[in-house]
Short mmCIF file of C-alpha atoms in Angstrom, two decimals:
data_model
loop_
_atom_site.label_atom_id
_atom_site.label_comp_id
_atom_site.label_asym_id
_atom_site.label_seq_id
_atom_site.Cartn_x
_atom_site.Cartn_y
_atom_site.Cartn_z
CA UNK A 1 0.00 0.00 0.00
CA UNK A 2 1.04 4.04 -0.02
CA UNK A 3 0.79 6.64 2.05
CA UNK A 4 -0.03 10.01 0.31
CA UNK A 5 0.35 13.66 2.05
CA UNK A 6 -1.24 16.56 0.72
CA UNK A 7 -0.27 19.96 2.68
CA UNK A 8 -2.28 22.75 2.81
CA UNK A 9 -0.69 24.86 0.05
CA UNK A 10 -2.23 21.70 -2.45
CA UNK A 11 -5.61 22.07 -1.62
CA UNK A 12 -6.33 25.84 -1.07
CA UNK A 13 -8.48 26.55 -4.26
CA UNK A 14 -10.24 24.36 -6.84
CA UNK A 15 -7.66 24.25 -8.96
CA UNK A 16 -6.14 21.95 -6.10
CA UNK A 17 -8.63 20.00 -5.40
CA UNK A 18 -8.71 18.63 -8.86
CA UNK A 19 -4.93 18.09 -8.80
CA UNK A 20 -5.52 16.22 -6.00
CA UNK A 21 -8.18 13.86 -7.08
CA UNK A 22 -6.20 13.34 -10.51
CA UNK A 23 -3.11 12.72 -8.64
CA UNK A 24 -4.68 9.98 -6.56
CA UNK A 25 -6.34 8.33 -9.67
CA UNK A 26 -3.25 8.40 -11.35
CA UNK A 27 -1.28 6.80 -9.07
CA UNK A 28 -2.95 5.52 -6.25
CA UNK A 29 -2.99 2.08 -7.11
CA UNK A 30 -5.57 -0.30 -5.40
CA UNK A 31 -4.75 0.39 -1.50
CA UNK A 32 -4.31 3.71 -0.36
CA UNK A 33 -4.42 6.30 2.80
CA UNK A 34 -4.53 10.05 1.85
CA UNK A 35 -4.00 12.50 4.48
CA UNK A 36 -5.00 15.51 4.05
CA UNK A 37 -3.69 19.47 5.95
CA UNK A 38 -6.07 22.34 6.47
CA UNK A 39 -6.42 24.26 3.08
CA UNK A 40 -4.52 27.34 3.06
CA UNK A 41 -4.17 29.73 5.85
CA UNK A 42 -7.40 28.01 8.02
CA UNK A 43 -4.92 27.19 10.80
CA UNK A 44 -4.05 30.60 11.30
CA UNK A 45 -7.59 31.96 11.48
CA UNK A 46 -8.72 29.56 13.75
CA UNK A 47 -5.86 30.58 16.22
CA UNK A 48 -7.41 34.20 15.89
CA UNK A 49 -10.78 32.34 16.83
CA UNK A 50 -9.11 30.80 19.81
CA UNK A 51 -7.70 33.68 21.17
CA UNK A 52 -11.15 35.90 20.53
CA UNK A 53 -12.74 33.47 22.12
CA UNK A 54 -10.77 33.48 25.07
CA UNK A 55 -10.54 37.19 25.95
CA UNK A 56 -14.62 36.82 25.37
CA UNK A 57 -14.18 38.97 21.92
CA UNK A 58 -17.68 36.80 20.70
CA UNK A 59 -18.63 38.98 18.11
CA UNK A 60 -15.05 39.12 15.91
CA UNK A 61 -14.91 35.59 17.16
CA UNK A 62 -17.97 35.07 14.65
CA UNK A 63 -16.65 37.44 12.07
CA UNK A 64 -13.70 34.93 11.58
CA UNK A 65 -15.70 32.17 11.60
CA UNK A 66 -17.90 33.77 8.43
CA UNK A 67 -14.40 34.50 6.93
CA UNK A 68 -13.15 30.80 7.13
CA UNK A 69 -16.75 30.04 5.94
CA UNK A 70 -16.63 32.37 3.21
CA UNK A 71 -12.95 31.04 2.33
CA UNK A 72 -14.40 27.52 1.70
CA UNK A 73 -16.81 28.76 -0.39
CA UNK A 74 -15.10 30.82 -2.61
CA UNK A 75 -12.76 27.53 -2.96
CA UNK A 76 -15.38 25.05 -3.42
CA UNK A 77 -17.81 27.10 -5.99
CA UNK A 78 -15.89 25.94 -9.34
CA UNK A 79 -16.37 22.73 -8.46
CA UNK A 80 -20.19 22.53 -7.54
CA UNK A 81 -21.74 22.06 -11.08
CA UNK A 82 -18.65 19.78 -12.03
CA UNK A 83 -19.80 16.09 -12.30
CA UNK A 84 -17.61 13.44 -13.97
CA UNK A 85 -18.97 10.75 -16.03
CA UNK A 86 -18.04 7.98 -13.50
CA UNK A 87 -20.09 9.23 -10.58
CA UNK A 88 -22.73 6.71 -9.56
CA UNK A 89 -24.89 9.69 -7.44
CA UNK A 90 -23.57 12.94 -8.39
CA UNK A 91 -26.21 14.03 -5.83
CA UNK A 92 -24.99 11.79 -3.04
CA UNK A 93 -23.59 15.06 -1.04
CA UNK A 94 -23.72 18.94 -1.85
CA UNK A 95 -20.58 20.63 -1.17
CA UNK A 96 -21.94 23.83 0.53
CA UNK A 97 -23.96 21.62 2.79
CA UNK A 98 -21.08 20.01 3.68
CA UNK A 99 -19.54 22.86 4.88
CA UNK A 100 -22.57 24.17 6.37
CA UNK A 101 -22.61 21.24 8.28
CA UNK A 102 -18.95 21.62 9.65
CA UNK A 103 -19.25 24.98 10.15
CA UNK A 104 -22.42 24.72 12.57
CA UNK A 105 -20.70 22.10 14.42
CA UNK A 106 -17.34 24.73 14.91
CA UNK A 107 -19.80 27.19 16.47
CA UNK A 108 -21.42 24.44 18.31
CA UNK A 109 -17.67 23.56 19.86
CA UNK A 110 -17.31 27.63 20.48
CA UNK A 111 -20.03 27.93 22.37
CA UNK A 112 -19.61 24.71 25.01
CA UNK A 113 -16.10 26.11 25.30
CA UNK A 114 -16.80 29.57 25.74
CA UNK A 115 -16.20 30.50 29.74
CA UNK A 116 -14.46 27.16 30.07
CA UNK A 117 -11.32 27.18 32.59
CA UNK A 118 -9.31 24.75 30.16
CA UNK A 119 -5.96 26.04 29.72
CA UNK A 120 -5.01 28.01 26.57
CA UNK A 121 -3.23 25.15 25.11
CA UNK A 122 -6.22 22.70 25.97
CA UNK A 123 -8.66 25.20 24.44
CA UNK A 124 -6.21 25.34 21.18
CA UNK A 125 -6.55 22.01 20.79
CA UNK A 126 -10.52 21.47 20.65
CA UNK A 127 -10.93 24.29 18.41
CA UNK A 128 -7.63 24.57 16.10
CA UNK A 129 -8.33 20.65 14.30
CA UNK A 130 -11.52 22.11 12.50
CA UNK A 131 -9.28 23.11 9.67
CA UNK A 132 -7.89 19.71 8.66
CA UNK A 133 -11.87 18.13 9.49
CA UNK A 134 -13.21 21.16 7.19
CA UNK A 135 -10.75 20.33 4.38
CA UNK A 136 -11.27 16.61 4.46
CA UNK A 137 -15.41 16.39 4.24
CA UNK A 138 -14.68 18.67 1.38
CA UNK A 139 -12.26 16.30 -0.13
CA UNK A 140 -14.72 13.88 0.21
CA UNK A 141 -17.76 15.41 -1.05
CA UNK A 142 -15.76 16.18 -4.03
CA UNK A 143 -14.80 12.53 -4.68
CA UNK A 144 -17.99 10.82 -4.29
CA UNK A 145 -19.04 13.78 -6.58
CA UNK A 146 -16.84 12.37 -8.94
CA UNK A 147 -17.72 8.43 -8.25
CA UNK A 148 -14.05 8.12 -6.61
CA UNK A 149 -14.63 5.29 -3.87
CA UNK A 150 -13.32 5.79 -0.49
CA UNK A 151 -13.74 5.99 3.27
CA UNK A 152 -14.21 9.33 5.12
CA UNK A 153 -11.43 8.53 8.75
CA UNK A 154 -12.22 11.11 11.53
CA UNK A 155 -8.64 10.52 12.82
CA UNK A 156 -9.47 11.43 16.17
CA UNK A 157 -10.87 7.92 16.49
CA UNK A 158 -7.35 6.20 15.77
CA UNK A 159 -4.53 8.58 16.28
CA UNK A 160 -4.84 8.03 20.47
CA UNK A 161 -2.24 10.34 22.44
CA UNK A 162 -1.35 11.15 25.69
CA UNK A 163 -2.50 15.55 26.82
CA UNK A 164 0.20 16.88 25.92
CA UNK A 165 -1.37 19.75 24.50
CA UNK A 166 -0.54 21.04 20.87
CA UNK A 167 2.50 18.15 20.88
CA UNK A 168 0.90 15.62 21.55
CA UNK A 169 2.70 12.30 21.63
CA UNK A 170 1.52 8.87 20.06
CA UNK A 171 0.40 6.25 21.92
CA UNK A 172 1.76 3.51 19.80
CA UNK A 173 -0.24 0.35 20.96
CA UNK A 174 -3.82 1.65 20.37
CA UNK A 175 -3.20 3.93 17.58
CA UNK A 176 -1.60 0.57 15.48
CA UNK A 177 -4.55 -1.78 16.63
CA UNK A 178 -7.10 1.11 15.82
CA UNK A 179 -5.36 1.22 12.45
CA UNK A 180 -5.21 -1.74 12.02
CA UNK A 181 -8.66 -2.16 12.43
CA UNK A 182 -10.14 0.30 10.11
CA UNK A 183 -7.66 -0.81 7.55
CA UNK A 184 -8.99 -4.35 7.30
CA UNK A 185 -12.95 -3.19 7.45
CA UNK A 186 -12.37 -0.74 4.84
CA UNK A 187 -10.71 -3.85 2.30
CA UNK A 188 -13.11 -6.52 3.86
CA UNK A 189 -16.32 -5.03 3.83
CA UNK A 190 -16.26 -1.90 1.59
CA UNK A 191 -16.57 -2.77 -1.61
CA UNK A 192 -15.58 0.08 -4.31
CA UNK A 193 -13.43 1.36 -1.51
CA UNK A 194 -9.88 2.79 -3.30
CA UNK A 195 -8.67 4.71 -0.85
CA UNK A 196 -9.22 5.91 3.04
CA UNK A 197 -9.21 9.45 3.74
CA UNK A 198 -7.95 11.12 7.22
CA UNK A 199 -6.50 14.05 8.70
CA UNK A 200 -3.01 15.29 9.35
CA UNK A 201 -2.47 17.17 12.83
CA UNK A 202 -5.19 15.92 15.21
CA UNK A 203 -5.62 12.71 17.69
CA UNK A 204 -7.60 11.68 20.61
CA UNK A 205 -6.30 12.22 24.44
CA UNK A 206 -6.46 8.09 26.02
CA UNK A 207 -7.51 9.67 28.97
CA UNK A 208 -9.74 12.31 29.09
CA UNK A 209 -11.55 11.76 25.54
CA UNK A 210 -10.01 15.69 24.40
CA UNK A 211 -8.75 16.70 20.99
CA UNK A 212 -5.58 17.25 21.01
CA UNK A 213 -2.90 18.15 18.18
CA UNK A 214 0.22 16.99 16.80
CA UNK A 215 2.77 20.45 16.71
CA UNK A 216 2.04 22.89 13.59
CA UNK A 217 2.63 21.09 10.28
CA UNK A 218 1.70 17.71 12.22
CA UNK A 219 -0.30 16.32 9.09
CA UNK A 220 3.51 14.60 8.06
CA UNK A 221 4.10 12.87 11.55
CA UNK A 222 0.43 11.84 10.99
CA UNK A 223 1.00 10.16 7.66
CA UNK A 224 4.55 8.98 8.88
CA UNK A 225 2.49 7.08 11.80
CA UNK A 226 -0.21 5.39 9.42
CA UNK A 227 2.69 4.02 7.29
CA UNK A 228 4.77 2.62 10.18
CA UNK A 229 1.23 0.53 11.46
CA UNK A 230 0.39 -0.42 8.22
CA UNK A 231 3.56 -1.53 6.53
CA UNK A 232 3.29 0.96 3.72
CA UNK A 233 5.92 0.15 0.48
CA UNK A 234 6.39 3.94 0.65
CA UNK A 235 4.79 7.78 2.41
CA UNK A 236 4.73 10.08 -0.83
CA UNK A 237 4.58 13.76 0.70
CA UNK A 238 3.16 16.00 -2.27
CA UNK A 239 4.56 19.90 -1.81
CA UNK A 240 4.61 22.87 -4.04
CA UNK A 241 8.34 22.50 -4.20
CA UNK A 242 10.44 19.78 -6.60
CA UNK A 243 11.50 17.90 -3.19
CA UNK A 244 14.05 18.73 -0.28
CA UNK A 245 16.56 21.58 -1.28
CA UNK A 246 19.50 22.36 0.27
CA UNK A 247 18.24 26.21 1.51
CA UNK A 248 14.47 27.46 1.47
CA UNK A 249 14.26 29.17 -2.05
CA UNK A 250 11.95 31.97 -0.44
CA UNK A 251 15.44 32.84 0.92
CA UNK A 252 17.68 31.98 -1.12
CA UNK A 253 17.04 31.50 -4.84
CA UNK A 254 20.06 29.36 -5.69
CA UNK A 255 18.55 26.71 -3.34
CA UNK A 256 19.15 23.24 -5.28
CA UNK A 257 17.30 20.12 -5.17
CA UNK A 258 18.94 17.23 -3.12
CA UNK A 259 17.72 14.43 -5.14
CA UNK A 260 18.12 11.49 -2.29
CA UNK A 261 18.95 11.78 1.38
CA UNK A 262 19.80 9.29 4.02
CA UNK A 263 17.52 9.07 6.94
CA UNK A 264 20.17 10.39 8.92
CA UNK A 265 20.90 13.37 6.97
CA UNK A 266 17.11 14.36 7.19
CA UNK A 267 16.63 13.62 10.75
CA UNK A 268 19.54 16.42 10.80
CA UNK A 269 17.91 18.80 8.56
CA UNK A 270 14.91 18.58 10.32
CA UNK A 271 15.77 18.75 13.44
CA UNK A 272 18.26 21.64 13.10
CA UNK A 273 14.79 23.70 11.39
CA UNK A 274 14.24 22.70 7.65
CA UNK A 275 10.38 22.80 7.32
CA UNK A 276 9.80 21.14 4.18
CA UNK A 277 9.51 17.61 6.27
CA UNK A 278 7.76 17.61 10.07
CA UNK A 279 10.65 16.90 12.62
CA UNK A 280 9.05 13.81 13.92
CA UNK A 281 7.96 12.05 10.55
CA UNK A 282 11.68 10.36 9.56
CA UNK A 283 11.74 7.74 12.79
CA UNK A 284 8.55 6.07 12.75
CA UNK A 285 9.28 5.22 8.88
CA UNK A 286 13.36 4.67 9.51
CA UNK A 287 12.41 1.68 12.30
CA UNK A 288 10.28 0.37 9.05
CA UNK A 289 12.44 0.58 6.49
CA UNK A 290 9.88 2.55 4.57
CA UNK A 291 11.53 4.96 1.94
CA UNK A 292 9.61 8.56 1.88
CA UNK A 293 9.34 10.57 -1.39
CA UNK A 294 8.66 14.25 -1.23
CA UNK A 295 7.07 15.12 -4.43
CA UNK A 296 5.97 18.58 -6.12
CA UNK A 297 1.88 18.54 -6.96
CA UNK A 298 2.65 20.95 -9.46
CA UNK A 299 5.49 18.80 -11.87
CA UNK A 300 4.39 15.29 -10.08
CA UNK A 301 6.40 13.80 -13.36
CA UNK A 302 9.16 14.96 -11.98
CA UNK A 303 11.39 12.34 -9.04
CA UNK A 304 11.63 14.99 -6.27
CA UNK A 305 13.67 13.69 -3.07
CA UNK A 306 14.12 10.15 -2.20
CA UNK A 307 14.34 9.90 1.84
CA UNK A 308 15.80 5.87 2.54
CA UNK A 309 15.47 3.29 0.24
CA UNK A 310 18.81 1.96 1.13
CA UNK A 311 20.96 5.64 0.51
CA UNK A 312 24.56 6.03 2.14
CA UNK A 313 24.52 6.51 5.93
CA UNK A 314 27.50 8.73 5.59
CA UNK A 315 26.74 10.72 2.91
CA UNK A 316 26.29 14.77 3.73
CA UNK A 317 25.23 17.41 1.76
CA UNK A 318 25.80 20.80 2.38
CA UNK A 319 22.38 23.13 3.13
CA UNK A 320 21.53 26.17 5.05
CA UNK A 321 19.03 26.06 7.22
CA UNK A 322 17.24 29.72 8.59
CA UNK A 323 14.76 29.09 12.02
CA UNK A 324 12.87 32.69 11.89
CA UNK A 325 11.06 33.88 14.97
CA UNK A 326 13.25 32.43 18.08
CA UNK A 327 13.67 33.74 21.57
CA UNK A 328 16.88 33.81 23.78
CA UNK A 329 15.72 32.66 26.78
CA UNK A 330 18.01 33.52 29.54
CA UNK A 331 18.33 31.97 33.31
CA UNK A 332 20.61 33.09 35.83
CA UNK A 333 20.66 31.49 39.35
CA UNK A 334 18.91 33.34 41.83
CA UNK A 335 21.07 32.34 44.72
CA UNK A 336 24.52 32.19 42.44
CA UNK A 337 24.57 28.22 42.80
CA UNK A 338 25.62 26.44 40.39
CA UNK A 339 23.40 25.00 37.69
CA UNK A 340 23.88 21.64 37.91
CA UNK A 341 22.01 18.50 37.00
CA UNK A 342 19.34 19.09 39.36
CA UNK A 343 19.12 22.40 37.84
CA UNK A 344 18.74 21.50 34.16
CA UNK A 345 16.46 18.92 34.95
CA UNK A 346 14.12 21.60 36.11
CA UNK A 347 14.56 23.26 33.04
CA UNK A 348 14.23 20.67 30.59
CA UNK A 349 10.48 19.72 32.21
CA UNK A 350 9.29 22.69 31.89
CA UNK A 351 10.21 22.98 28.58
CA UNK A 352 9.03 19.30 27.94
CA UNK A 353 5.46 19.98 29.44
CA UNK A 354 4.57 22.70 27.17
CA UNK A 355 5.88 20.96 24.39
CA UNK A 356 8.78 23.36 23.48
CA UNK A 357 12.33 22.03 22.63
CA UNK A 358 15.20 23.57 23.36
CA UNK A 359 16.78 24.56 19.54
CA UNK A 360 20.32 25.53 21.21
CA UNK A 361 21.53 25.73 24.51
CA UNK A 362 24.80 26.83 26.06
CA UNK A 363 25.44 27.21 29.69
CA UNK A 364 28.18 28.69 32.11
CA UNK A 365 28.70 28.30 36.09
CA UNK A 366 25.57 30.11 37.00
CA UNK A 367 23.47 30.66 33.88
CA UNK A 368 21.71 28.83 30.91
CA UNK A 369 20.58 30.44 27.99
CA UNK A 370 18.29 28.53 25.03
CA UNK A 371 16.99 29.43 22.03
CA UNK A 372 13.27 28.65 21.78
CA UNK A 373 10.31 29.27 19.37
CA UNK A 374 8.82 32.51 20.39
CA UNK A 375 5.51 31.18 21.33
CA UNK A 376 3.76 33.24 24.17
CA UNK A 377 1.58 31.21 25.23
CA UNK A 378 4.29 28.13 25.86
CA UNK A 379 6.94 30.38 26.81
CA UNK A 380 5.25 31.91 29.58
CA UNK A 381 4.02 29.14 31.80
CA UNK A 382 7.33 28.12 31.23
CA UNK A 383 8.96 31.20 32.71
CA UNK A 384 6.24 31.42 35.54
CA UNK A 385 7.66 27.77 36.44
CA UNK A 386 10.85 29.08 36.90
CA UNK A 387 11.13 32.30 37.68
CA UNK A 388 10.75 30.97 41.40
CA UNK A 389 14.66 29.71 40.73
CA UNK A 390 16.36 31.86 38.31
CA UNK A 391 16.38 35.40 37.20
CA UNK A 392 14.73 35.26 33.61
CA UNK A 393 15.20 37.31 30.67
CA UNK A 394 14.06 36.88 27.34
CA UNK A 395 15.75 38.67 24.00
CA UNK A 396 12.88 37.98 20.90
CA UNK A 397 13.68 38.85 17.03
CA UNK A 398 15.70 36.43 16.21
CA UNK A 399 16.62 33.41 13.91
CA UNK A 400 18.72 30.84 14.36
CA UNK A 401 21.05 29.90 11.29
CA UNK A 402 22.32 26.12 10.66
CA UNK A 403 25.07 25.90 8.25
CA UNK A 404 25.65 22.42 7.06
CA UNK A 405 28.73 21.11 5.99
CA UNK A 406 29.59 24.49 4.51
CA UNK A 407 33.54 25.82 4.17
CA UNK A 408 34.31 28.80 6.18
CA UNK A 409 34.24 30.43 3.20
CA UNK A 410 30.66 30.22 2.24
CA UNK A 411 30.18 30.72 5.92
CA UNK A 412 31.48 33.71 5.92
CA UNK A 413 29.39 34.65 2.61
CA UNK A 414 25.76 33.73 4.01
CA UNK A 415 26.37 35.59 7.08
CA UNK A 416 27.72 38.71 5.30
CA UNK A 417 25.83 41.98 6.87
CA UNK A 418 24.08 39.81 9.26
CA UNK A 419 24.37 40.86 13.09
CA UNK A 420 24.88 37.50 15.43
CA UNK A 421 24.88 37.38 19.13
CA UNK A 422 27.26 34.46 19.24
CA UNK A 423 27.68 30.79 17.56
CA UNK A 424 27.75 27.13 18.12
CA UNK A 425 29.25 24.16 16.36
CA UNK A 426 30.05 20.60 16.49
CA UNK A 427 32.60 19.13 14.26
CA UNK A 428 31.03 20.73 10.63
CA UNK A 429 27.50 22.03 11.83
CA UNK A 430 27.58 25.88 13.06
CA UNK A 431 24.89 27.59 14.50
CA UNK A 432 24.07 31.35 15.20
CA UNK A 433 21.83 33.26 16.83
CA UNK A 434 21.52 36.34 14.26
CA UNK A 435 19.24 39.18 15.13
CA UNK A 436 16.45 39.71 12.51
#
């Protein structure tokens, strides 16, 4: 079987939505999971909605709702009078009453939330997943439209985690078996069935029956986890790039394409900040064996980047890697001991229970410094946690830049005219804090 991932940026007008159903018919072969992003920019308006919500702004709270209602609609209207020849009941679900339906159930979730005492990341997480659920009953109504047989997933019913709010981690035992199970209905007792649609991002709390979310960009780690239970031959991730290159081209417009990688290499990349692949999506398909392919919707002719399939350990390539909007995050013993293991073990759980990592860290007798996605609403429950210990101060407008494998030479040309506030590196990998 394959995996396919389709991001956001592939299905945010109509034009995308047919890509996407051609791509799948084209090579989609008999067994097949598609998991689908929020289209466009939802996510982002739906964190406006959270936060309107939660300083009891009700009424622009509702005026974003009618502009991610709106959004839909403007992307769905080409396609409403479109009906291919192959559809068995071209009837069998209208698109706008699809999203009507969604869209009343959003407010529904608004309301039941609105004066709750759930914490802001809690609260994220019941309202923020409506994008990807949005997007998908649209992706469905559009295939039946077009007689393409398949199964609708909510994957809040298999993807089970544990609370940790907007990272939430897999609970590998049920999410497999739940897979598992819906896999083998779907090719048992559906027939006409060529493919099961889900979600990226979103999962189940075990425990308390929440939504909860997978980090932004989450839908890869999502398709990266239905490959690993389901022994997929390969995850195909379709982007509006050609595949991984070796800068972001936004940035730099010599980027190149890096035509294979080990899963080494993009464990690296992705850890150190590249965004075209979610951090957490290489291991689950590494302990498989199963190669991932990140492929452009727009010239899917074309190879793109082959991640596995038996590449070089030890081969590196060079690549520049920019992490925009990062906080210096300073901590200075109150009492002038020293920070010692006790110390950083502090640290490191209250970074791990708000679900931030640590991107580089440094330390000295009495003080620890890391640099840190600037997220408010992570970093300060963080800092409340601590300030009890350690004088806190935090330095924002930054980016932290990972050069690869680079000579000191083209070092010293990518950092030209930038202003840094000191570097990092181990053996070929140098990192600086560079103020934006």
């Amino acid at each position: 079987m394959l995996v396919f991932k389709f991001g956001g940026a592939s299905v945010q007008d109509a034009e995308g939505l047919r890509r996407l159903l051609r791509l799948v018919r084209t090579y989609g072969g008999d067994s097949l999971w598609v998991v689908v992003s929020a289209m466009g920019k939802t996510t982002n308006l739906l964190e406006q909605v959270v936060q309107a919500v939660r300083d009891d702004r009700w009424p622009e709270a509702m005026e974003l709702c009618g502009q991610i209602r709106e959004a839909h609609l403007e992307r769905i209207q080409p396609l409403r009078l479109e009906v291919d020849s192959r559809a068995t009941s071209p009837d069998q679900k209208n698109l706008e009453q699809v999203l009507d339906t969604w869209m009343d159930r959003l407010l529904e979730e608004l309301r039941s939330l609105r004066g709750s005492q759930l914490s802001y990341n809690c609260f994220y997480d019941q309202v923020v997943g409506y994008g990807e659920i949005l997007s998908t009953a649209l992706v469905s109504a559009y295939f039946d439209q077009n007689g393409w047989g398949h199964r609708w997933v909510d994957a809040r019913d298999v993807l089970v985690t544990d609370a940790t709010w907007r990272d939430a981690r897999i609970q590998w035992e049920p999410t497999i078996q739940r897979l598992h199970e819906v896999h083998q209905e779907d090719y048992r007792n559906h027939q006409g069935v060529q493919c099961v649609l889900t979600q990226g991002f979103i999962g189940r709390d075990r425990v308390s029956g929440l939504n909860t979310t997978l980090g932004r960009e989450g839908s890869d780690f999502t398709a990266s986890v239905v490959a690993h239970a389901l022994h997929a031959r390969e995850l195909w991730v379709w982007k509006d790039v050609d595949g991984v290159m070796d800068a972001d081209p936004r940035l730099f417009p010599m980027a190149r394409l890096l035509p294979s990688l080990s899963y080494l290499e993009a464990v690296e990349m992705t850890y150190y900040g590249a965004t075209v692949i979610h951090p957490k999506t290489i291991q689950p398909l590494q302990n498989k064996g199963i190669p991932l392919r990140v492929r452009s919707f727009l010239h899917p002719e074309a190879p793109g980047t082959l991640i596995g399939g038996g590449e070089n350990e030890d081969q590196r390539h060079s690549c520049v890697i920019v992490k925009k909007n990062q906080g210096l995050l300073e901590l200075v013993s109150k009492d002038f001991s020293f920070i010692s293991e006790e110390g950083l073990s502090m640290i490191y759980r209250a970074l791990y229970e708000q679900g931030l990592k640590a991107n580089l860290a440094r330390h000295t007798a009495v003080s620890f410094s890391l640099v840190v996605d600037n997220d408010p609403y992570k970093l300060q429950p963080v800092q409340e946690a601590l300030s009890p210990f350690f004088e806190i101060h935090l330095t924002q407008g930054l980016s932290l830049w990972t050069l690869m494998h680079q000579s000191d030479k083209m070092r010293r040309g990518f950092l030209s005219g930038k202003q840094w506030l000191f570097e990092q590196h181990l053996n070929d990998i140098y990192q600086y804090v560079v103020v934006e």
